[in-house]
Amino acid sequence: MLSSADPALAAAMAAGVDQVADAARRVVRIPTIVLVDGRSGAGKSTFADLLSGRLGLAALVRLDDVYPGWDGLTAGAETVRERVLIPLREGAPGAWPTWNWTADRPSGRERRVDPAPIVIVEGAGVLTPASAALADVTVWMDAPRDARRSRALERDGETYRPHWERWERQEVAHVREHDPQGLAQFVLALP
């Protein structure tokens, strides 16, 4: 969530959007695939929304729609690689099953993304060596843990609070195993 009450956050976010939008516009491959990774509360969703608005003809895929529950960071990222990134790179639509977070089970529905000029995929865990090989622009978003936690709990409230540490352990494992910051062309440090 981008608060207008935090001018430093707004300025850092805007500068990052400018840089990444410029890079995406320079890519000649269609679809241009932009991956935005970072830990919970780092600002990925807000950044992706702003970037999508700046780029216009962009489709947006959110891993929050893909993760199979609170223990599904790795599975969600792999589903996106197999069922979205690979098909898009081959010129075909991507499709994935959605998760019903309230019922804590598959929703029984599928979402789809057609090859758009630009496709932005955002979510924790999305930036791995295998997914980076399919992408054109890669972004890692970072912020101090306390700021991330505060923003995430403000956004999702009591629903997320009991799962914060459980999810954080998966993020730590992702960072240790895949070094997403090292794979990123752009590293955005937010306050």
Short mmCIF file of N, CA and C in Angstrom, two decimals:
data_model
loop_
_atom_site.label_atom_id
_atom_site.label_comp_id
_atom_site.label_asym_id
_atom_site.label_seq_id
_atom_site.Cartn_x
_atom_site.Cartn_y
_atom_site.Cartn_z
N MET A 1 0.84 -1.16 0.00
CA MET A 1 0.00 0.00 0.00
C MET A 1 0.90 1.23 0.00
N LEU A 2 0.63 2.14 -0.91
CA LEU A 2 1.44 3.35 -1.02
C LEU A 2 0.70 4.48 -0.34
N SER A 3 1.27 4.98 0.70
CA SER A 3 0.63 6.04 1.48
C SER A 3 1.17 7.40 1.03
N SER A 4 0.25 8.30 0.75
CA SER A 4 0.68 9.65 0.38
C SER A 4 1.27 10.36 1.59
N ALA A 5 1.06 9.79 2.79
CA ALA A 5 1.62 10.38 4.00
C ALA A 5 3.12 10.09 4.13
N ASP A 6 3.65 9.23 3.28
CA ASP A 6 5.08 8.91 3.33
C ASP A 6 5.74 9.35 2.03
N PRO A 7 6.18 10.60 1.97
CA PRO A 7 6.74 11.12 0.72
C PRO A 7 8.02 10.38 0.28
N ALA A 8 8.82 9.89 1.23
CA ALA A 8 10.04 9.17 0.86
C ALA A 8 9.69 7.86 0.15
N LEU A 9 8.67 7.16 0.65
CA LEU A 9 8.23 5.92 0.01
C LEU A 9 7.67 6.21 -1.38
N ALA A 10 6.83 7.24 -1.49
CA ALA A 10 6.24 7.60 -2.78
C ALA A 10 7.32 7.98 -3.79
N ALA A 11 8.33 8.73 -3.37
CA ALA A 11 9.41 9.15 -4.27
C ALA A 11 10.25 7.96 -4.73
N ALA A 12 10.58 7.07 -3.80
CA ALA A 12 11.37 5.88 -4.16
C ALA A 12 10.59 4.99 -5.11
N MET A 13 9.30 4.82 -4.85
CA MET A 13 8.46 4.00 -5.71
C MET A 13 8.38 4.61 -7.12
N ALA A 14 8.15 5.90 -7.20
CA ALA A 14 8.04 6.58 -8.50
C ALA A 14 9.33 6.48 -9.30
N ALA A 15 10.46 6.66 -8.63
CA ALA A 15 11.75 6.56 -9.33
C ALA A 15 11.96 5.15 -9.86
N GLY A 16 11.61 4.14 -9.07
CA GLY A 16 11.73 2.76 -9.53
C GLY A 16 10.83 2.46 -10.71
N VAL A 17 9.60 2.94 -10.66
CA VAL A 17 8.66 2.75 -11.77
C VAL A 17 9.22 3.37 -13.04
N ASP A 18 9.79 4.57 -12.94
CA ASP A 18 10.38 5.24 -14.11
C ASP A 18 11.48 4.38 -14.73
N GLN A 19 12.38 3.88 -13.90
CA GLN A 19 13.51 3.07 -14.40
C GLN A 19 13.02 1.79 -15.07
N VAL A 20 12.15 1.08 -14.42
CA VAL A 20 11.69 -0.22 -14.93
C VAL A 20 10.81 -0.02 -16.17
N ALA A 21 9.98 0.99 -16.18
CA ALA A 21 9.15 1.27 -17.36
C ALA A 21 10.04 1.57 -18.57
N ASP A 22 11.07 2.38 -18.37
CA ASP A 22 11.99 2.68 -19.47
C ASP A 22 12.65 1.41 -19.99
N ALA A 23 13.08 0.54 -19.09
CA ALA A 23 13.72 -0.71 -19.50
C ALA A 23 12.74 -1.61 -20.26
N ALA A 24 11.51 -1.70 -19.78
CA ALA A 24 10.51 -2.55 -20.44
C ALA A 24 10.18 -2.02 -21.84
N ARG A 25 10.14 -0.73 -21.99
CA ARG A 25 9.84 -0.15 -23.31
C ARG A 25 10.96 -0.39 -24.33
N ARG A 26 12.17 -0.61 -23.84
CA ARG A 26 13.30 -0.85 -24.75
C ARG A 26 13.37 -2.30 -25.25
N VAL A 27 12.63 -3.19 -24.61
CA VAL A 27 12.65 -4.60 -25.00
C VAL A 27 11.87 -4.74 -26.30
N VAL A 28 12.41 -5.50 -27.25
CA VAL A 28 11.73 -5.68 -28.53
C VAL A 28 10.94 -6.98 -28.61
N ARG A 29 11.14 -7.88 -27.68
CA ARG A 29 10.44 -9.16 -27.69
C ARG A 29 9.02 -8.99 -27.13
N ILE A 30 8.08 -9.67 -27.79
CA ILE A 30 6.69 -9.65 -27.33
C ILE A 30 6.25 -11.07 -27.06
N PRO A 31 5.69 -11.34 -25.88
CA PRO A 31 5.48 -10.35 -24.84
C PRO A 31 6.77 -10.04 -24.10
N THR A 32 6.86 -8.82 -23.64
CA THR A 32 7.92 -8.43 -22.73
C THR A 32 7.47 -8.90 -21.35
N ILE A 33 8.28 -9.70 -20.69
CA ILE A 33 7.91 -10.24 -19.38
C ILE A 33 8.74 -9.55 -18.30
N VAL A 34 8.03 -8.95 -17.34
CA VAL A 34 8.64 -8.26 -16.22
C VAL A 34 8.31 -9.03 -14.95
N LEU A 35 9.32 -9.45 -14.20
CA LEU A 35 9.13 -10.14 -12.93
C LEU A 35 9.46 -9.20 -11.79
N VAL A 36 8.56 -9.12 -10.81
CA VAL A 36 8.74 -8.26 -9.64
C VAL A 36 8.66 -9.14 -8.40
N ASP A 37 9.78 -9.31 -7.70
CA ASP A 37 9.87 -10.14 -6.52
C ASP A 37 10.24 -9.28 -5.33
N GLY A 38 10.04 -9.80 -4.16
CA GLY A 38 10.39 -9.13 -2.92
C GLY A 38 9.62 -9.79 -1.80
N ARG A 39 10.03 -9.50 -0.60
CA ARG A 39 9.37 -10.11 0.55
C ARG A 39 8.06 -9.40 0.86
N SER A 40 7.25 -10.05 1.65
CA SER A 40 5.93 -9.53 1.98
C SER A 40 6.01 -8.11 2.54
N GLY A 41 5.17 -7.24 2.01
CA GLY A 41 5.14 -5.85 2.47
C GLY A 41 6.16 -4.95 1.85
N ALA A 42 6.96 -5.47 0.91
CA ALA A 42 8.00 -4.65 0.28
C ALA A 42 7.43 -3.64 -0.70
N GLY A 43 6.20 -3.85 -1.16
CA GLY A 43 5.59 -2.91 -2.10
C GLY A 43 5.39 -3.45 -3.50
N LYS A 44 5.50 -4.77 -3.68
CA LYS A 44 5.41 -5.38 -5.01
C LYS A 44 4.08 -5.09 -5.72
N SER A 45 2.99 -5.27 -5.01
CA SER A 45 1.68 -5.08 -5.64
C SER A 45 1.46 -3.63 -6.05
N THR A 46 1.80 -2.71 -5.17
CA THR A 46 1.66 -1.29 -5.49
C THR A 46 2.56 -0.92 -6.65
N PHE A 47 3.79 -1.40 -6.61
CA PHE A 47 4.74 -1.14 -7.70
C PHE A 47 4.19 -1.68 -9.02
N ALA A 48 3.69 -2.91 -9.01
CA ALA A 48 3.16 -3.53 -10.23
C ALA A 48 1.96 -2.75 -10.76
N ASP A 49 1.10 -2.28 -9.86
CA ASP A 49 -0.05 -1.47 -10.28
C ASP A 49 0.42 -0.18 -10.95
N LEU A 50 1.37 0.50 -10.32
CA LEU A 50 1.89 1.75 -10.88
C LEU A 50 2.59 1.51 -12.22
N LEU A 51 3.37 0.44 -12.28
CA LEU A 51 4.07 0.11 -13.52
C LEU A 51 3.09 -0.22 -14.63
N SER A 52 2.08 -1.00 -14.31
CA SER A 52 1.06 -1.35 -15.30
C SER A 52 0.36 -0.10 -15.81
N GLY A 53 0.03 0.81 -14.91
CA GLY A 53 -0.59 2.07 -15.33
C GLY A 53 0.31 2.89 -16.23
N ARG A 54 1.61 2.88 -15.93
CA ARG A 54 2.57 3.64 -16.73
C ARG A 54 2.73 3.04 -18.12
N LEU A 55 2.73 1.70 -18.19
CA LEU A 55 3.00 1.02 -19.46
C LEU A 55 1.76 0.87 -20.34
N GLY A 56 0.60 0.95 -19.75
CA GLY A 56 -0.63 0.90 -20.54
C GLY A 56 -1.05 -0.49 -20.99
N LEU A 57 -0.42 -1.04 -21.98
CA LEU A 57 -0.85 -2.31 -22.56
C LEU A 57 -0.22 -3.49 -21.83
N ALA A 58 -0.32 -3.48 -20.53
CA ALA A 58 0.32 -4.52 -19.73
C ALA A 58 -0.74 -5.39 -19.06
N ALA A 59 -0.50 -6.70 -19.08
CA ALA A 59 -1.31 -7.64 -18.30
C ALA A 59 -0.60 -7.85 -16.98
N LEU A 60 -1.35 -8.12 -15.93
CA LEU A 60 -0.77 -8.26 -14.60
C LEU A 60 -1.19 -9.60 -14.00
N VAL A 61 -0.19 -10.38 -13.58
CA VAL A 61 -0.42 -11.66 -12.91
C VAL A 61 0.12 -11.52 -11.50
N ARG A 62 -0.71 -11.86 -10.52
CA ARG A 62 -0.32 -11.76 -9.11
C ARG A 62 -0.19 -13.17 -8.53
N LEU A 63 0.95 -13.46 -7.94
CA LEU A 63 1.12 -14.77 -7.32
C LEU A 63 0.15 -15.00 -6.17
N ASP A 64 -0.38 -13.95 -5.56
CA ASP A 64 -1.38 -14.14 -4.51
C ASP A 64 -2.58 -14.92 -5.03
N ASP A 65 -2.83 -14.87 -6.34
CA ASP A 65 -3.91 -15.64 -6.95
C ASP A 65 -3.50 -17.08 -7.25
N VAL A 66 -2.23 -17.39 -7.09
CA VAL A 66 -1.69 -18.68 -7.51
C VAL A 66 -1.25 -19.55 -6.33
N TYR A 67 -0.63 -18.94 -5.31
CA TYR A 67 -0.11 -19.72 -4.19
C TYR A 67 -1.18 -20.69 -3.67
N PRO A 68 -0.83 -21.96 -3.49
CA PRO A 68 -1.79 -22.90 -2.90
C PRO A 68 -1.71 -22.88 -1.37
N GLY A 69 -2.11 -21.78 -0.78
CA GLY A 69 -2.17 -21.67 0.66
C GLY A 69 -0.92 -21.08 1.28
N TRP A 70 -0.93 -21.06 2.62
CA TRP A 70 0.11 -20.39 3.39
C TRP A 70 1.46 -21.09 3.32
N ASP A 71 1.52 -22.31 2.86
CA ASP A 71 2.80 -23.01 2.72
C ASP A 71 3.19 -23.15 1.25
N GLY A 72 2.62 -22.32 0.38
CA GLY A 72 2.75 -22.52 -1.06
C GLY A 72 3.62 -21.56 -1.83
N LEU A 73 4.56 -20.89 -1.18
CA LEU A 73 5.40 -19.93 -1.91
C LEU A 73 6.13 -20.61 -3.08
N THR A 74 6.82 -21.69 -2.81
CA THR A 74 7.59 -22.37 -3.86
C THR A 74 6.67 -22.96 -4.92
N ALA A 75 5.60 -23.60 -4.49
CA ALA A 75 4.66 -24.21 -5.45
C ALA A 75 4.01 -23.16 -6.34
N GLY A 76 3.65 -22.02 -5.77
CA GLY A 76 3.05 -20.96 -6.57
C GLY A 76 4.01 -20.42 -7.62
N ALA A 77 5.26 -20.20 -7.21
CA ALA A 77 6.26 -19.71 -8.15
C ALA A 77 6.52 -20.71 -9.27
N GLU A 78 6.55 -21.98 -8.94
CA GLU A 78 6.77 -23.01 -9.96
C GLU A 78 5.57 -23.13 -10.89
N THR A 79 4.36 -23.00 -10.35
CA THR A 79 3.15 -23.02 -11.19
C THR A 79 3.20 -21.87 -12.19
N VAL A 80 3.59 -20.70 -11.73
CA VAL A 80 3.68 -19.55 -12.64
C VAL A 80 4.73 -19.79 -13.71
N ARG A 81 5.86 -20.35 -13.34
CA ARG A 81 6.89 -20.62 -14.35
C ARG A 81 6.37 -21.59 -15.40
N GLU A 82 5.78 -22.70 -14.94
CA GLU A 82 5.33 -23.75 -15.87
C GLU A 82 4.09 -23.38 -16.65
N ARG A 83 3.14 -22.71 -16.00
CA ARG A 83 1.82 -22.53 -16.61
C ARG A 83 1.56 -21.12 -17.13
N VAL A 84 2.48 -20.20 -16.81
CA VAL A 84 2.32 -18.83 -17.31
C VAL A 84 3.54 -18.40 -18.13
N LEU A 85 4.72 -18.43 -17.53
CA LEU A 85 5.90 -17.90 -18.22
C LEU A 85 6.28 -18.72 -19.45
N ILE A 86 6.33 -20.03 -19.33
CA ILE A 86 6.71 -20.86 -20.49
C ILE A 86 5.69 -20.71 -21.61
N PRO A 87 4.38 -20.85 -21.35
CA PRO A 87 3.43 -20.66 -22.45
C PRO A 87 3.51 -19.26 -23.07
N LEU A 88 3.63 -18.22 -22.24
CA LEU A 88 3.73 -16.87 -22.80
C LEU A 88 4.96 -16.73 -23.69
N ARG A 89 6.07 -17.29 -23.25
CA ARG A 89 7.29 -17.21 -24.04
C ARG A 89 7.12 -17.92 -25.38
N GLU A 90 6.23 -18.93 -25.42
CA GLU A 90 5.94 -19.67 -26.65
C GLU A 90 4.82 -19.03 -27.46
N GLY A 91 4.29 -17.89 -26.99
CA GLY A 91 3.23 -17.18 -27.70
C GLY A 91 1.83 -17.68 -27.39
N ALA A 92 1.70 -18.52 -26.40
CA ALA A 92 0.40 -19.08 -26.02
C ALA A 92 -0.09 -18.40 -24.73
N PRO A 93 -1.38 -18.50 -24.44
CA PRO A 93 -1.88 -17.96 -23.18
C PRO A 93 -1.37 -18.77 -21.99
N GLY A 94 -1.31 -18.12 -20.86
CA GLY A 94 -0.99 -18.81 -19.61
C GLY A 94 -2.27 -18.99 -18.82
N ALA A 95 -2.34 -20.05 -18.02
CA ALA A 95 -3.52 -20.31 -17.20
C ALA A 95 -3.09 -21.00 -15.92
N TRP A 96 -3.81 -20.74 -14.84
CA TRP A 96 -3.44 -21.33 -13.56
C TRP A 96 -4.69 -21.50 -12.69
N PRO A 97 -4.65 -22.49 -11.80
CA PRO A 97 -5.76 -22.65 -10.85
C PRO A 97 -5.66 -21.60 -9.76
N THR A 98 -6.79 -21.13 -9.27
CA THR A 98 -6.79 -20.13 -8.21
C THR A 98 -7.07 -20.80 -6.86
N TRP A 99 -6.71 -20.09 -5.82
CA TRP A 99 -6.84 -20.59 -4.45
C TRP A 99 -7.89 -19.78 -3.71
N ASN A 100 -8.74 -20.45 -2.97
CA ASN A 100 -9.72 -19.79 -2.12
C ASN A 100 -9.09 -19.64 -0.73
N TRP A 101 -8.61 -18.45 -0.42
CA TRP A 101 -7.90 -18.22 0.84
C TRP A 101 -8.82 -18.35 2.04
N THR A 102 -10.07 -17.97 1.88
CA THR A 102 -11.03 -18.06 2.99
C THR A 102 -11.30 -19.51 3.36
N ALA A 103 -11.49 -20.36 2.34
CA ALA A 103 -11.78 -21.77 2.59
C ALA A 103 -10.51 -22.61 2.72
N ASP A 104 -9.36 -22.03 2.40
CA ASP A 104 -8.06 -22.70 2.44
C ASP A 104 -8.06 -23.98 1.59
N ARG A 105 -8.48 -23.80 0.34
CA ARG A 105 -8.50 -24.92 -0.61
C ARG A 105 -8.57 -24.36 -2.03
N PRO A 106 -8.34 -25.20 -3.03
CA PRO A 106 -8.47 -24.72 -4.41
C PRO A 106 -9.89 -24.18 -4.65
N SER A 107 -9.99 -23.14 -5.44
CA SER A 107 -11.29 -22.52 -5.72
C SER A 107 -12.09 -23.30 -6.75
N GLY A 108 -11.40 -24.13 -7.53
CA GLY A 108 -12.07 -24.82 -8.62
C GLY A 108 -12.17 -23.98 -9.88
N ARG A 109 -11.61 -22.79 -9.83
CA ARG A 109 -11.63 -21.90 -11.00
C ARG A 109 -10.21 -21.71 -11.53
N GLU A 110 -10.14 -21.30 -12.77
CA GLU A 110 -8.85 -21.05 -13.40
C GLU A 110 -8.84 -19.63 -13.92
N ARG A 111 -7.69 -19.00 -13.88
CA ARG A 111 -7.50 -17.68 -14.47
C ARG A 111 -6.59 -17.83 -15.67
N ARG A 112 -6.64 -16.83 -16.52
CA ARG A 112 -5.90 -16.90 -17.78
C ARG A 112 -5.31 -15.53 -18.09
N VAL A 113 -4.15 -15.56 -18.73
CA VAL A 113 -3.55 -14.33 -19.24
C VAL A 113 -3.12 -14.60 -20.68
N ASP A 114 -3.57 -13.72 -21.56
CA ASP A 114 -3.18 -13.83 -22.97
C ASP A 114 -1.88 -13.07 -23.18
N PRO A 115 -1.13 -13.45 -24.21
CA PRO A 115 0.10 -12.71 -24.49
C PRO A 115 -0.23 -11.25 -24.83
N ALA A 116 0.11 -10.36 -23.94
CA ALA A 116 -0.07 -8.92 -24.14
C ALA A 116 1.30 -8.37 -24.55
N PRO A 117 1.36 -7.13 -25.00
CA PRO A 117 2.67 -6.58 -25.31
C PRO A 117 3.63 -6.68 -24.12
N ILE A 118 3.11 -6.41 -22.92
CA ILE A 118 3.91 -6.51 -21.70
C ILE A 118 3.11 -7.30 -20.66
N VAL A 119 3.76 -8.24 -20.02
CA VAL A 119 3.13 -8.99 -18.94
C VAL A 119 3.99 -8.80 -17.69
N ILE A 120 3.35 -8.31 -16.63
CA ILE A 120 4.02 -8.09 -15.35
C ILE A 120 3.57 -9.21 -14.42
N VAL A 121 4.53 -9.91 -13.83
CA VAL A 121 4.22 -10.97 -12.87
C VAL A 121 4.86 -10.56 -11.56
N GLU A 122 4.02 -10.43 -10.52
CA GLU A 122 4.54 -9.98 -9.23
C GLU A 122 4.17 -10.96 -8.13
N GLY A 123 5.16 -11.17 -7.25
CA GLY A 123 4.90 -11.99 -6.09
C GLY A 123 6.19 -12.52 -5.48
N ALA A 124 6.12 -12.79 -4.20
CA ALA A 124 7.27 -13.36 -3.50
C ALA A 124 7.59 -14.73 -4.07
N GLY A 125 8.83 -14.93 -4.42
CA GLY A 125 9.28 -16.22 -4.93
C GLY A 125 9.36 -16.32 -6.43
N VAL A 126 8.86 -15.34 -7.15
CA VAL A 126 8.79 -15.46 -8.61
C VAL A 126 10.16 -15.40 -9.29
N LEU A 127 11.13 -14.78 -8.68
CA LEU A 127 12.43 -14.59 -9.34
C LEU A 127 13.41 -15.68 -8.92
N THR A 128 13.53 -16.68 -9.79
CA THR A 128 14.47 -17.79 -9.62
C THR A 128 15.33 -17.85 -10.86
N PRO A 129 16.42 -18.61 -10.86
CA PRO A 129 17.20 -18.73 -12.09
C PRO A 129 16.36 -19.23 -13.27
N ALA A 130 15.46 -20.18 -13.03
CA ALA A 130 14.64 -20.72 -14.12
C ALA A 130 13.65 -19.69 -14.65
N SER A 131 13.04 -18.89 -13.78
CA SER A 131 12.08 -17.89 -14.25
C SER A 131 12.80 -16.68 -14.86
N ALA A 132 13.94 -16.32 -14.30
CA ALA A 132 14.70 -15.19 -14.84
C ALA A 132 15.11 -15.44 -16.29
N ALA A 133 15.38 -16.70 -16.62
CA ALA A 133 15.75 -17.06 -18.00
C ALA A 133 14.60 -16.81 -18.98
N LEU A 134 13.38 -16.74 -18.48
CA LEU A 134 12.21 -16.52 -19.33
C LEU A 134 11.77 -15.06 -19.34
N ALA A 135 12.39 -14.23 -18.53
CA ALA A 135 11.98 -12.84 -18.36
C ALA A 135 12.88 -11.89 -19.14
N ASP A 136 12.36 -10.69 -19.31
CA ASP A 136 13.12 -9.64 -19.99
C ASP A 136 13.62 -8.57 -19.01
N VAL A 137 12.82 -8.31 -17.97
CA VAL A 137 13.17 -7.32 -16.97
C VAL A 137 12.88 -7.94 -15.61
N THR A 138 13.86 -7.86 -14.70
CA THR A 138 13.70 -8.47 -13.38
C THR A 138 13.93 -7.42 -12.29
N VAL A 139 13.08 -7.49 -11.26
CA VAL A 139 13.09 -6.48 -10.20
C VAL A 139 13.06 -7.19 -8.86
N TRP A 140 13.89 -6.74 -7.93
CA TRP A 140 13.83 -7.17 -6.54
C TRP A 140 13.52 -5.93 -5.71
N MET A 141 12.48 -6.03 -4.88
CA MET A 141 12.10 -4.92 -4.01
C MET A 141 12.47 -5.28 -2.58
N ASP A 142 13.06 -4.31 -1.89
CA ASP A 142 13.52 -4.54 -0.54
C ASP A 142 13.08 -3.38 0.35
N ALA A 143 12.88 -3.70 1.60
CA ALA A 143 12.56 -2.69 2.61
C ALA A 143 12.89 -3.30 3.97
N PRO A 144 13.10 -2.47 4.98
CA PRO A 144 13.39 -3.00 6.31
C PRO A 144 12.24 -3.88 6.81
N ARG A 145 12.59 -4.91 7.58
CA ARG A 145 11.60 -5.88 8.05
C ARG A 145 10.44 -5.22 8.79
N ASP A 146 10.73 -4.30 9.70
CA ASP A 146 9.65 -3.67 10.47
C ASP A 146 8.70 -2.89 9.57
N ALA A 147 9.23 -2.19 8.58
CA ALA A 147 8.38 -1.44 7.64
C ALA A 147 7.54 -2.41 6.81
N ARG A 148 8.16 -3.50 6.34
CA ARG A 148 7.42 -4.48 5.55
C ARG A 148 6.30 -5.11 6.37
N ARG A 149 6.63 -5.50 7.58
CA ARG A 149 5.63 -6.15 8.45
C ARG A 149 4.47 -5.19 8.73
N SER A 150 4.79 -3.96 9.04
CA SER A 150 3.75 -2.96 9.32
C SER A 150 2.84 -2.78 8.11
N ARG A 151 3.43 -2.64 6.92
CA ARG A 151 2.62 -2.45 5.71
C ARG A 151 1.77 -3.69 5.41
N ALA A 152 2.36 -4.89 5.55
CA ALA A 152 1.62 -6.12 5.26
C ALA A 152 0.46 -6.30 6.22
N LEU A 153 0.68 -6.03 7.50
CA LEU A 153 -0.40 -6.22 8.46
C LEU A 153 -1.46 -5.12 8.34
N GLU A 154 -1.03 -3.93 7.94
CA GLU A 154 -2.01 -2.86 7.67
C GLU A 154 -2.88 -3.25 6.47
N ARG A 155 -2.26 -3.84 5.49
CA ARG A 155 -2.97 -4.25 4.27
C ARG A 155 -3.92 -5.41 4.54
N ASP A 156 -3.42 -6.47 5.19
CA ASP A 156 -4.19 -7.70 5.33
C ASP A 156 -4.73 -7.94 6.73
N GLY A 157 -4.32 -7.13 7.69
CA GLY A 157 -4.86 -7.20 9.04
C GLY A 157 -4.71 -8.52 9.74
N GLU A 158 -5.70 -8.84 10.50
CA GLU A 158 -5.67 -10.03 11.36
C GLU A 158 -5.64 -11.33 10.57
N THR A 159 -6.07 -11.29 9.33
CA THR A 159 -6.03 -12.50 8.49
C THR A 159 -4.60 -12.97 8.32
N TYR A 160 -3.67 -12.03 8.17
CA TYR A 160 -2.27 -12.36 7.90
C TYR A 160 -1.44 -12.56 9.17
N ARG A 161 -1.78 -11.86 10.22
CA ARG A 161 -0.96 -11.85 11.44
C ARG A 161 -0.51 -13.25 11.89
N PRO A 162 -1.40 -14.26 11.98
CA PRO A 162 -0.95 -15.56 12.47
C PRO A 162 -0.04 -16.31 11.48
N HIS A 163 0.05 -15.81 10.26
CA HIS A 163 0.83 -16.51 9.23
C HIS A 163 2.13 -15.79 8.87
N TRP A 164 2.38 -14.60 9.45
CA TRP A 164 3.54 -13.80 9.07
C TRP A 164 4.85 -14.59 9.15
N GLU A 165 5.13 -15.19 10.29
CA GLU A 165 6.40 -15.89 10.48
C GLU A 165 6.48 -17.14 9.61
N ARG A 166 5.38 -17.83 9.44
CA ARG A 166 5.32 -19.01 8.58
C ARG A 166 5.69 -18.63 7.14
N TRP A 167 5.13 -17.54 6.65
CA TRP A 167 5.42 -17.07 5.29
C TRP A 167 6.85 -16.54 5.21
N GLU A 168 7.28 -15.84 6.24
CA GLU A 168 8.62 -15.28 6.27
C GLU A 168 9.69 -16.38 6.16
N ARG A 169 9.46 -17.52 6.81
CA ARG A 169 10.42 -18.63 6.70
C ARG A 169 10.56 -19.10 5.25
N GLN A 170 9.47 -19.13 4.51
CA GLN A 170 9.52 -19.52 3.10
C GLN A 170 10.27 -18.48 2.27
N GLU A 171 10.08 -17.21 2.60
CA GLU A 171 10.81 -16.16 1.90
C GLU A 171 12.31 -16.27 2.16
N VAL A 172 12.67 -16.52 3.41
CA VAL A 172 14.09 -16.68 3.76
C VAL A 172 14.69 -17.84 2.97
N ALA A 173 13.97 -18.95 2.87
CA ALA A 173 14.46 -20.10 2.11
C ALA A 173 14.61 -19.74 0.63
N HIS A 174 13.65 -19.00 0.08
CA HIS A 174 13.72 -18.56 -1.32
C HIS A 174 14.95 -17.69 -1.55
N VAL A 175 15.18 -16.73 -0.67
CA VAL A 175 16.32 -15.83 -0.81
C VAL A 175 17.63 -16.63 -0.73
N ARG A 176 17.70 -17.54 0.22
CA ARG A 176 18.92 -18.35 0.40
C ARG A 176 19.16 -19.26 -0.82
N GLU A 177 18.11 -19.88 -1.32
CA GLU A 177 18.27 -20.85 -2.42
C GLU A 177 18.45 -20.20 -3.78
N HIS A 178 17.76 -19.09 -4.05
CA HIS A 178 17.74 -18.54 -5.41
C HIS A 178 18.45 -17.21 -5.59
N ASP A 179 18.78 -16.51 -4.51
CA ASP A 179 19.41 -15.19 -4.58
C ASP A 179 18.69 -14.28 -5.58
N PRO A 180 17.40 -14.02 -5.35
CA PRO A 180 16.66 -13.18 -6.30
C PRO A 180 17.24 -11.78 -6.45
N GLN A 181 17.81 -11.24 -5.39
CA GLN A 181 18.42 -9.91 -5.52
C GLN A 181 19.57 -9.96 -6.52
N GLY A 182 20.35 -11.03 -6.49
CA GLY A 182 21.45 -11.17 -7.44
C GLY A 182 20.98 -11.39 -8.87
N LEU A 183 19.77 -11.91 -9.05
CA LEU A 183 19.21 -12.13 -10.39
C LEU A 183 18.54 -10.88 -10.95
N ALA A 184 18.27 -9.91 -10.09
CA ALA A 184 17.50 -8.74 -10.49
C ALA A 184 18.36 -7.72 -11.24
N GLN A 185 17.80 -7.20 -12.31
CA GLN A 185 18.43 -6.09 -13.03
C GLN A 185 18.24 -4.79 -12.26
N PHE A 186 17.13 -4.71 -11.53
CA PHE A 186 16.82 -3.53 -10.73
C PHE A 186 16.57 -3.96 -9.30
N VAL A 187 17.28 -3.34 -8.37
CA VAL A 187 17.06 -3.57 -6.95
C VAL A 187 16.56 -2.26 -6.38
N LEU A 188 15.33 -2.29 -5.89
CA LEU A 188 14.70 -1.09 -5.36
C LEU A 188 14.65 -1.17 -3.85
N ALA A 189 15.37 -0.31 -3.18
CA ALA A 189 15.38 -0.26 -1.72
C ALA A 189 14.41 0.82 -1.28
N LEU A 190 13.33 0.40 -0.63
CA LEU A 190 12.32 1.33 -0.18
C LEU A 190 12.44 1.53 1.33
N PRO A 191 11.99 2.66 1.81
CA PRO A 191 12.07 2.90 3.26
C PRO A 191 11.06 2.03 4.02
#
